[in-house]
PDB file of C-alpha atoms in Angstrom:
ATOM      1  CA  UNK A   1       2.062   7.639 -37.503  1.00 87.00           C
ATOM      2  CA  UNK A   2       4.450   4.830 -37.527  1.00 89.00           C
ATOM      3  CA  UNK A   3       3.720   0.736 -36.393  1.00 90.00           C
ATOM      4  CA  UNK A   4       5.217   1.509 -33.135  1.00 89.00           C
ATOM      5  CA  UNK A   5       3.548   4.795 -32.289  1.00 93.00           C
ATOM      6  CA  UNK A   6       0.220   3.316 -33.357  1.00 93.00           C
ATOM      7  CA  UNK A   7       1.022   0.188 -31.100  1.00 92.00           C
ATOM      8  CA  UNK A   8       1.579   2.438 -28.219  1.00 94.00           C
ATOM      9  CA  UNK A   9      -1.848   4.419 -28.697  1.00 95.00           C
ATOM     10  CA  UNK A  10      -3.238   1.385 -28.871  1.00 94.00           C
ATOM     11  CA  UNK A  11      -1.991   0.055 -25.295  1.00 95.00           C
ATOM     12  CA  UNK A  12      -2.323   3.148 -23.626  1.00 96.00           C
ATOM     13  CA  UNK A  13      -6.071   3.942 -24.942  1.00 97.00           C
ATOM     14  CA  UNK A  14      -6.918  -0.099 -23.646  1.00 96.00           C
ATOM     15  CA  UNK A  15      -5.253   1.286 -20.370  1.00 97.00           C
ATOM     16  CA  UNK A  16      -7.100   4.544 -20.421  1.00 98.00           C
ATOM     17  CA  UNK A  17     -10.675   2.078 -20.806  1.00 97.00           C
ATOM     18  CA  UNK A  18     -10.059   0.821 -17.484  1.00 98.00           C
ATOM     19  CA  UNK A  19     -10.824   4.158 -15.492  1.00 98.00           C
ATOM     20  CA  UNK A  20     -14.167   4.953 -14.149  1.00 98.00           C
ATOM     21  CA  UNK A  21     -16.149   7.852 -12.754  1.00 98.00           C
ATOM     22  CA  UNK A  22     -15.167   8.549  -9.089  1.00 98.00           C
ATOM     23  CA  UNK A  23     -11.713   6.809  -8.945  1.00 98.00           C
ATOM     24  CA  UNK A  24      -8.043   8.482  -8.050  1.00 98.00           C
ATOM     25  CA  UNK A  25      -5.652   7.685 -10.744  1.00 98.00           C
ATOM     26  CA  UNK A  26      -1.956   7.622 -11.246  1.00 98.00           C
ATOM     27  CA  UNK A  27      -0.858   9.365 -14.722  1.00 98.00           C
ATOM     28  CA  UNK A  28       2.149   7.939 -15.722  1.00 98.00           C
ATOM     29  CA  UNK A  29       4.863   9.408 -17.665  1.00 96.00           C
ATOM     30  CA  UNK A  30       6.465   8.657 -21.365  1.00 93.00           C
ATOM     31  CA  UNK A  31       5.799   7.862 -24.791  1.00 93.00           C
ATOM     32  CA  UNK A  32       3.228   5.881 -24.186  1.00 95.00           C
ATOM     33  CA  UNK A  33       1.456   6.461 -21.389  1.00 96.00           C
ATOM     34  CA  UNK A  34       0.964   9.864 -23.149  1.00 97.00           C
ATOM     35  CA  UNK A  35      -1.665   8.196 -25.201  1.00 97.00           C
ATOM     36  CA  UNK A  36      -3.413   7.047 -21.797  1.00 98.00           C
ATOM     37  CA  UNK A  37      -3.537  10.721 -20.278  1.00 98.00           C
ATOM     38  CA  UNK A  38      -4.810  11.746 -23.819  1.00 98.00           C
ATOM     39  CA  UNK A  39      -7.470   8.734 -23.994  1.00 98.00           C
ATOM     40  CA  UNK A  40      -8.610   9.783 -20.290  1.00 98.00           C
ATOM     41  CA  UNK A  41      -8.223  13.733 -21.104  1.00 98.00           C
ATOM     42  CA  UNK A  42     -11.269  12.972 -23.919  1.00 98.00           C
ATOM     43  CA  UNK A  43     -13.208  10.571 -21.358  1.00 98.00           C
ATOM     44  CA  UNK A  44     -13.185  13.726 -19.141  1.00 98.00           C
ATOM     45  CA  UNK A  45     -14.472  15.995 -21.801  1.00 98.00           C
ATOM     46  CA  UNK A  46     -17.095  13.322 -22.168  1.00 98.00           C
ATOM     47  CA  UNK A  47     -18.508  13.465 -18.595  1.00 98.00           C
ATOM     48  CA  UNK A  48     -15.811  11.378 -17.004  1.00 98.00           C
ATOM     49  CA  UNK A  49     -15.449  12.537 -13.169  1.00 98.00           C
ATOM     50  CA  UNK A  50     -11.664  11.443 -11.664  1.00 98.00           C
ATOM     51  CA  UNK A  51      -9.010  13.090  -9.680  1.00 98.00           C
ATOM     52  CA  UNK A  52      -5.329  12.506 -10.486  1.00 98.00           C
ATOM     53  CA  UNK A  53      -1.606  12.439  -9.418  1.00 98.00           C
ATOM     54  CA  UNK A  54       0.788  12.552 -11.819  1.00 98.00           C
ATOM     55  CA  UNK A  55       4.577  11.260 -11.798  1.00 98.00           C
ATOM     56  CA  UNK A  56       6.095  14.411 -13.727  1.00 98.00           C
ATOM     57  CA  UNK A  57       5.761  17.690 -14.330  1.00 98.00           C
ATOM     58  CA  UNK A  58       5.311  16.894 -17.893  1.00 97.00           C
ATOM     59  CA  UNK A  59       2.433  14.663 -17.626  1.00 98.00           C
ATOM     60  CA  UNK A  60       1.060  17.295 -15.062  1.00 98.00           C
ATOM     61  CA  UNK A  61       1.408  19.726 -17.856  1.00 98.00           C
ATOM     62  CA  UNK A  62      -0.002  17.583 -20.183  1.00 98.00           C
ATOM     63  CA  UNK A  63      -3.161  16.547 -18.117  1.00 98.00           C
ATOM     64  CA  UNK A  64      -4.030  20.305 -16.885  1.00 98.00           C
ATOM     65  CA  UNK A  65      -4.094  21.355 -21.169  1.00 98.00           C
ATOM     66  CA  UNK A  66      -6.747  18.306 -21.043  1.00 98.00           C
ATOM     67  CA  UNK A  67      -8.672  19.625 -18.561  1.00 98.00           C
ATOM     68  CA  UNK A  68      -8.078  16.347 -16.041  1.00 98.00           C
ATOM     69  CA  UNK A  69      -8.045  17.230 -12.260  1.00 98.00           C
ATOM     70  CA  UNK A  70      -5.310  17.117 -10.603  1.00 98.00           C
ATOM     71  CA  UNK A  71      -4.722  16.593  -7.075  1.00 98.00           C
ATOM     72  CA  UNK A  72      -2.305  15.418  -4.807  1.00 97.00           C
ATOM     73  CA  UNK A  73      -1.208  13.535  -1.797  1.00 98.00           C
ATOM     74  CA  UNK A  74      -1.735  15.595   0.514  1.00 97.00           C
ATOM     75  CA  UNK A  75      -5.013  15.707  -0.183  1.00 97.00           C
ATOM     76  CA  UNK A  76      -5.512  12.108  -0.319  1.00 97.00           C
ATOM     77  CA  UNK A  77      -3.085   8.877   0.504  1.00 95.00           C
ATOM     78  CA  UNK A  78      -4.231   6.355  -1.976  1.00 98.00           C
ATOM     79  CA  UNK A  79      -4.965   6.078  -5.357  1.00 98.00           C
ATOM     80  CA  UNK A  80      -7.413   2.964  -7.196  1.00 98.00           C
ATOM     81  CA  UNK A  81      -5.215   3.137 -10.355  1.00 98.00           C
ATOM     82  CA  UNK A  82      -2.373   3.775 -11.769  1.00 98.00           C
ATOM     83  CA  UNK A  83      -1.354   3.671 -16.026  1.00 98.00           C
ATOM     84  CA  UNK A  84       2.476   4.054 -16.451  1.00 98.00           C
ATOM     85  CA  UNK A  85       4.814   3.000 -19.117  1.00 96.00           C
ATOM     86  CA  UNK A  86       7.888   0.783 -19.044  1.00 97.00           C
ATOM     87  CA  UNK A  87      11.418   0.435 -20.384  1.00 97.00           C
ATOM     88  CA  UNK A  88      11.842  -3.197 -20.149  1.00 98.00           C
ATOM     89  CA  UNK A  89       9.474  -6.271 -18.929  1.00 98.00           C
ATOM     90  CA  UNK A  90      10.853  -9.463 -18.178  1.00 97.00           C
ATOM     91  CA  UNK A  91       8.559 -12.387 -18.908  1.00 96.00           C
ATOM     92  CA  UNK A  92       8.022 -12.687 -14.758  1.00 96.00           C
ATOM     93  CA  UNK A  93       6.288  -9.223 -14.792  1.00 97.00           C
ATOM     94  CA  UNK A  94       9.501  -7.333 -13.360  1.00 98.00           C
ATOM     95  CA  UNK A  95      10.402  -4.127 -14.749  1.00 98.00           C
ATOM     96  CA  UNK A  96      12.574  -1.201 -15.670  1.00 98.00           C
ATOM     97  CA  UNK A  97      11.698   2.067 -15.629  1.00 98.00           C
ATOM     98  CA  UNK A  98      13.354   5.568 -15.749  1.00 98.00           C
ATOM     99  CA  UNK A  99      13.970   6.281 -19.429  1.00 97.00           C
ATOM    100  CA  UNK A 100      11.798   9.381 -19.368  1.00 96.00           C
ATOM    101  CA  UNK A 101      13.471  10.344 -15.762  1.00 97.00           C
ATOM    102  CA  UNK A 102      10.944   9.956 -13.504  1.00 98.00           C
ATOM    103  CA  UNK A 103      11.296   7.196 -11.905  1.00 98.00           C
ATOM    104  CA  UNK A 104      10.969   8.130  -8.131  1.00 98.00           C
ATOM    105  CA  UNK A 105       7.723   9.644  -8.830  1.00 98.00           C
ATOM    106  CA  UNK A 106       6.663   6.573 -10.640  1.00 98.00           C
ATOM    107  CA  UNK A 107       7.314   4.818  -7.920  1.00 98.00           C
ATOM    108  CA  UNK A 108       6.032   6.309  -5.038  1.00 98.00           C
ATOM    109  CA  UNK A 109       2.697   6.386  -7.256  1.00 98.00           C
ATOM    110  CA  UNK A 110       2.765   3.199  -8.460  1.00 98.00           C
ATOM    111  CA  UNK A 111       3.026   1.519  -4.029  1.00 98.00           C
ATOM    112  CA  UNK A 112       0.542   4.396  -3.576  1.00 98.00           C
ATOM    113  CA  UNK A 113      -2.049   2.489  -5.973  1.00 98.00           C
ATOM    114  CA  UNK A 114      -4.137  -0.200  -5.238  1.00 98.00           C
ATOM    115  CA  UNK A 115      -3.928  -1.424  -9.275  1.00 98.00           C
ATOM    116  CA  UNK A 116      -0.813  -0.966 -11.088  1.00 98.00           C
ATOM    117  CA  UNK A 117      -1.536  -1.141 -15.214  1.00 98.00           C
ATOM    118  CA  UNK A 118       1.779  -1.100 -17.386  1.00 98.00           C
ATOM    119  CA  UNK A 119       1.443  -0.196 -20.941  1.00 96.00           C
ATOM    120  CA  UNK A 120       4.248  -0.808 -23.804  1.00 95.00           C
ATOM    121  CA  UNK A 121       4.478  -1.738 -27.086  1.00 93.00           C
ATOM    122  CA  UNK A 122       6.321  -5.246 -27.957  1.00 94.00           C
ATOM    123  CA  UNK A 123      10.308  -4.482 -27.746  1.00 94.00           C
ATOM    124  CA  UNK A 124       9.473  -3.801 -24.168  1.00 96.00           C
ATOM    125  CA  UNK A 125       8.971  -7.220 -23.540  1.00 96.00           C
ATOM    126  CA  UNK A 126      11.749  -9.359 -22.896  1.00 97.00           C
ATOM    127  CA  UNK A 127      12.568 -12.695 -21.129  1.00 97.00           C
ATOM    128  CA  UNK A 128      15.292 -11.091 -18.784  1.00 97.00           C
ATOM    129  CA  UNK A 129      15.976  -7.445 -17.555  1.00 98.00           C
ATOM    130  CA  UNK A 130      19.174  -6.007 -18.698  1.00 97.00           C
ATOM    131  CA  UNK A 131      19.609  -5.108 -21.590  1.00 96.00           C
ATOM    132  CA  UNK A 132      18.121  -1.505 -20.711  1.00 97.00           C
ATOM    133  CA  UNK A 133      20.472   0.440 -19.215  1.00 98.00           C
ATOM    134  CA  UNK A 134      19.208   0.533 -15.182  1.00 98.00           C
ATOM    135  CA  UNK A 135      17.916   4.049 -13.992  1.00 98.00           C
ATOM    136  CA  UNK A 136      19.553   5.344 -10.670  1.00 98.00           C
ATOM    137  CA  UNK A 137      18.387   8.791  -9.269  1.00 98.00           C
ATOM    138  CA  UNK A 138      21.112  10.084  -7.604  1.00 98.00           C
ATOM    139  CA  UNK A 139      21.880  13.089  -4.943  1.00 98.00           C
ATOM    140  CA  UNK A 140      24.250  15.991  -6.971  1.00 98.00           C
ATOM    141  CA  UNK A 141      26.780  15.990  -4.320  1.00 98.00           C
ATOM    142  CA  UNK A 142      29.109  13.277  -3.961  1.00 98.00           C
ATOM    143  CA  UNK A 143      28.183  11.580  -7.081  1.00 98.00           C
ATOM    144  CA  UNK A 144      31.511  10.740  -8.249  1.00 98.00           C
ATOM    145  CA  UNK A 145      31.474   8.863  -5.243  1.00 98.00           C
ATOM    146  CA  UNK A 146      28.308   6.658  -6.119  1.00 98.00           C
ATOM    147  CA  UNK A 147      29.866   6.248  -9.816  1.00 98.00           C
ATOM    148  CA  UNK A 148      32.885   4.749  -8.478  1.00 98.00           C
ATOM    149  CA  UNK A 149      30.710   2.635  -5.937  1.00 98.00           C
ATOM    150  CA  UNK A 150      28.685   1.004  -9.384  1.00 98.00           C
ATOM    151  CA  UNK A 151      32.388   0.315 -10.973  1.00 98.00           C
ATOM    152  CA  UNK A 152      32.742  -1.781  -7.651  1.00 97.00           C
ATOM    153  CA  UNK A 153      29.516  -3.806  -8.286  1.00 96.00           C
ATOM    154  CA  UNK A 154      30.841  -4.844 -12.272  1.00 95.00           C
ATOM    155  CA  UNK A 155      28.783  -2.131 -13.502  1.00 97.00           C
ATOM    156  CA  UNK A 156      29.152  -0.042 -16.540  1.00 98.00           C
ATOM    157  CA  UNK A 157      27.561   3.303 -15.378  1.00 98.00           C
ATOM    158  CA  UNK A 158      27.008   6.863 -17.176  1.00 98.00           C
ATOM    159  CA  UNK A 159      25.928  10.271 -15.623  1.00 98.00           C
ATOM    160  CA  UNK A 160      23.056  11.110 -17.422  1.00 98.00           C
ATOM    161  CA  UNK A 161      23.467  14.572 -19.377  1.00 98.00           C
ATOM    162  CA  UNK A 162      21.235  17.266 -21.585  1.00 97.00           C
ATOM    163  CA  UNK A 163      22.830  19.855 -23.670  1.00 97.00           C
ATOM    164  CA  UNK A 164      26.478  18.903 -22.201  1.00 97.00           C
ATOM    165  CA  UNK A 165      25.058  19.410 -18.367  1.00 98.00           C
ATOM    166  CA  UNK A 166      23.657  16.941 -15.785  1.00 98.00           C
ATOM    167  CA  UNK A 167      20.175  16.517 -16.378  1.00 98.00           C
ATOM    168  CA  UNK A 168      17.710  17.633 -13.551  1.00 98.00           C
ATOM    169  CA  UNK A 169      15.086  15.384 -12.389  1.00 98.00           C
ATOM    170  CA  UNK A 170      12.092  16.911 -11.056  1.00 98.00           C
ATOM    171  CA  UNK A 171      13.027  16.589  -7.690  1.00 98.00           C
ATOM    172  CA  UNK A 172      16.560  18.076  -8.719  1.00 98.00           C
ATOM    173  CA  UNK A 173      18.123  14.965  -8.416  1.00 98.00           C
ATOM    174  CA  UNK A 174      20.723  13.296 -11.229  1.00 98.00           C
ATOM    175  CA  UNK A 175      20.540  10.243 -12.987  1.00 98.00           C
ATOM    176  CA  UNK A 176      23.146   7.682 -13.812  1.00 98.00           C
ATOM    177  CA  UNK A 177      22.528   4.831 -16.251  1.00 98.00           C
ATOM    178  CA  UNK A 178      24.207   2.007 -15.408  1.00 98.00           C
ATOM    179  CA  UNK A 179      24.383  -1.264 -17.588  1.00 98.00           C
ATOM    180  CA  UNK A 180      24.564  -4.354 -15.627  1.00 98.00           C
ATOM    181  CA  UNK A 181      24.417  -7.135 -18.300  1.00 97.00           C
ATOM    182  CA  UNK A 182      21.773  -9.705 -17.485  1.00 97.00           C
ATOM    183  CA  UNK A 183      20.242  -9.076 -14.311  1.00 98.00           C
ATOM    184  CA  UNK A 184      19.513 -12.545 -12.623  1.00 95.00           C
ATOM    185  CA  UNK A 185      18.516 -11.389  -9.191  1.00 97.00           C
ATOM    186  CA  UNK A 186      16.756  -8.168  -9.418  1.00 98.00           C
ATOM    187  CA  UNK A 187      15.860  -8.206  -6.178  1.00 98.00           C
ATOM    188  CA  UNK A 188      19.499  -8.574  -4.626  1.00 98.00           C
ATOM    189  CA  UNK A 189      20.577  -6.113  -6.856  1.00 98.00           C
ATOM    190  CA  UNK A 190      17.934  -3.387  -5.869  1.00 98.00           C
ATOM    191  CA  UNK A 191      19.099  -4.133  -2.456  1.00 98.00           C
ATOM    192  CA  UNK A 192      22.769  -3.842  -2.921  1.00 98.00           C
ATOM    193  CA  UNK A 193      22.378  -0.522  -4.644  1.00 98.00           C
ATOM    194  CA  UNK A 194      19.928   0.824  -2.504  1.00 98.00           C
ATOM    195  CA  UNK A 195      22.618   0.227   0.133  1.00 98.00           C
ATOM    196  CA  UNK A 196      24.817   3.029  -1.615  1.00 98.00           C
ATOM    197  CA  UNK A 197      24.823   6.363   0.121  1.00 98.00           C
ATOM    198  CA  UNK A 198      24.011   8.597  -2.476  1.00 98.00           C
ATOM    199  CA  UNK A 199      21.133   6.731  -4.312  1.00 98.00           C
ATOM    200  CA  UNK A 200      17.909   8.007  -3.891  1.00 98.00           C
ATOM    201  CA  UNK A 201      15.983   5.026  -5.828  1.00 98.00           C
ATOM    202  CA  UNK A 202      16.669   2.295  -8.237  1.00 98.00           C
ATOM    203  CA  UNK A 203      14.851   2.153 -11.846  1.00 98.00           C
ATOM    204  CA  UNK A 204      13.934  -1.649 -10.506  1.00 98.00           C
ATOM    205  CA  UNK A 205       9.794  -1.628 -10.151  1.00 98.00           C
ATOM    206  CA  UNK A 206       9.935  -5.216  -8.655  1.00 98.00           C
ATOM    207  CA  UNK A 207       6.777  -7.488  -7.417  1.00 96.00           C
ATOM    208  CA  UNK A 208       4.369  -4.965  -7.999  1.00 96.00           C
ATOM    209  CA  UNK A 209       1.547  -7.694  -9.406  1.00 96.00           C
ATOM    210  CA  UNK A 210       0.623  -5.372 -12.340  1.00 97.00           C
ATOM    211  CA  UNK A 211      -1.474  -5.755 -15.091  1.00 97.00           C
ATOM    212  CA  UNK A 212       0.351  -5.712 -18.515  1.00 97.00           C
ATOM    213  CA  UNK A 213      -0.893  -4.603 -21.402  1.00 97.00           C
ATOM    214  CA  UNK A 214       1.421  -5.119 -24.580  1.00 96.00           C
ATOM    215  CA  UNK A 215       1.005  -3.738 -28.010  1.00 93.00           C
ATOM    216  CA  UNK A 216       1.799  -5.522 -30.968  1.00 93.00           C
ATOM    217  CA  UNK A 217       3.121  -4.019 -34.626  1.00 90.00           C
ATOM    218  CA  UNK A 218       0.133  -6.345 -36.121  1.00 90.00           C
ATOM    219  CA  UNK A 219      -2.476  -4.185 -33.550  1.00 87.00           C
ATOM    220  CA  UNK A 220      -2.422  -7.425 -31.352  1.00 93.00           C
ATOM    221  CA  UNK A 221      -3.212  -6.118 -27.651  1.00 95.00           C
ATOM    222  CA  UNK A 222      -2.527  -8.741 -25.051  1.00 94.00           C
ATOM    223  CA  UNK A 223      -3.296  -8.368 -21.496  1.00 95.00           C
ATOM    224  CA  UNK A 224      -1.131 -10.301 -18.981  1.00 93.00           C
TER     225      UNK A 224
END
């Protein structure tokens, strides 16, 4: 196990501490919130009582092999936790997600949560977003039409692809990645792409008033 990897069990096992007996928890999805489900996956072998959502199929997957219960929200409408990973985090606590994909699940999870707790090692943390290419989930049809839309707004934008073919969200959606440079405003530029027919949500997680937990090389852990 490499520096990195180790960093990110690290984060996601501090993450993982902060779930108790009796609470509804958001299971997050990539590389390292992985290490949280796992973490929380042995805590329910060991007696630990929770229900969860999770923001992929993958983590779903991942969570049922672990023997975590999984419910959803239609069974209840609000969750006292949520452990999710992040692409980049700007020194104000804004962030970028969507990497893995997922990032409409992850975010109607993490407003559905009463804590948010974001886990990722130290490259993660920056002191502006943008270097990360931005997320979009997109609607199949008429895409074009939302590419040329990002051209319009100085972006740099790519379709997503796996295997030579669009990739598939869960929710059978598409993904472009679109690099914006540095992003000064997040917040007017969540709002000006949101105003784009055609895109379902933006990779922007903005104001949430998480709890970040960063993983250093050295096995520093800092919570912020």
């Amino acid at each position: 196990m490499d520096a990195i990897t180790i960093a990110k069990k690290a984060a996601g096992e501090k993450a993982a501490s902060l779930v108790h007996t009796g609470m509804l928890v958001g299971l997050g999805t990539g590389s390292t919130a992985y290490w949280a489900i796992q973490k929380i996956g042995e805590m329910v072998k060991q007696g630990l009582h929770i229900q969860a959502v999770a923001t992929s199929l993958a983590s779903e997957k991942q969570a049922k092999e672990l023997g975590i219960p999984i419910t959803s929200f239609s069974e209840i409408q609000q969750l006292d936790i949520d452990i999710d990973g992040a692409d980049e985090i700007s020194e104000d606590l804004q962030i970028i997600k969507g990497g893995g994909g997922s990032l409409l699940r992850e975010k109607i999870v993490a407003h559905a949560s009463k804590k948010r707790v974001i886990v990722a090692d130290e490259r993660k943390y920056v002191k502006t977003l943008g270097k990360f290419p931005l997320p979009l989930e997109i609607v199949p049809f008429g895409w074009e039409l939302v590419f040329k839309a990002l051209q319009t707004l100085q972006g740099k934008p790519t379709l997503r692809t796996r295997e030579d073919k669009p990739y598939i969200t869960d929710n059978s959606n598409y993904i472009i990645d679109c690099s914006f440079g540095v992003i000064k405003d997040p917040v007017q530029l969540h709002q000006q792409l949101k105003a784009i027919t055609g895109i379902v949500e933006t990779g922007l997680f903005l104001n949430l008033q998480p709890t970040v937990i960063i993983a250093y090389e050295n096995g520093e852990i800092k919570a912020i």
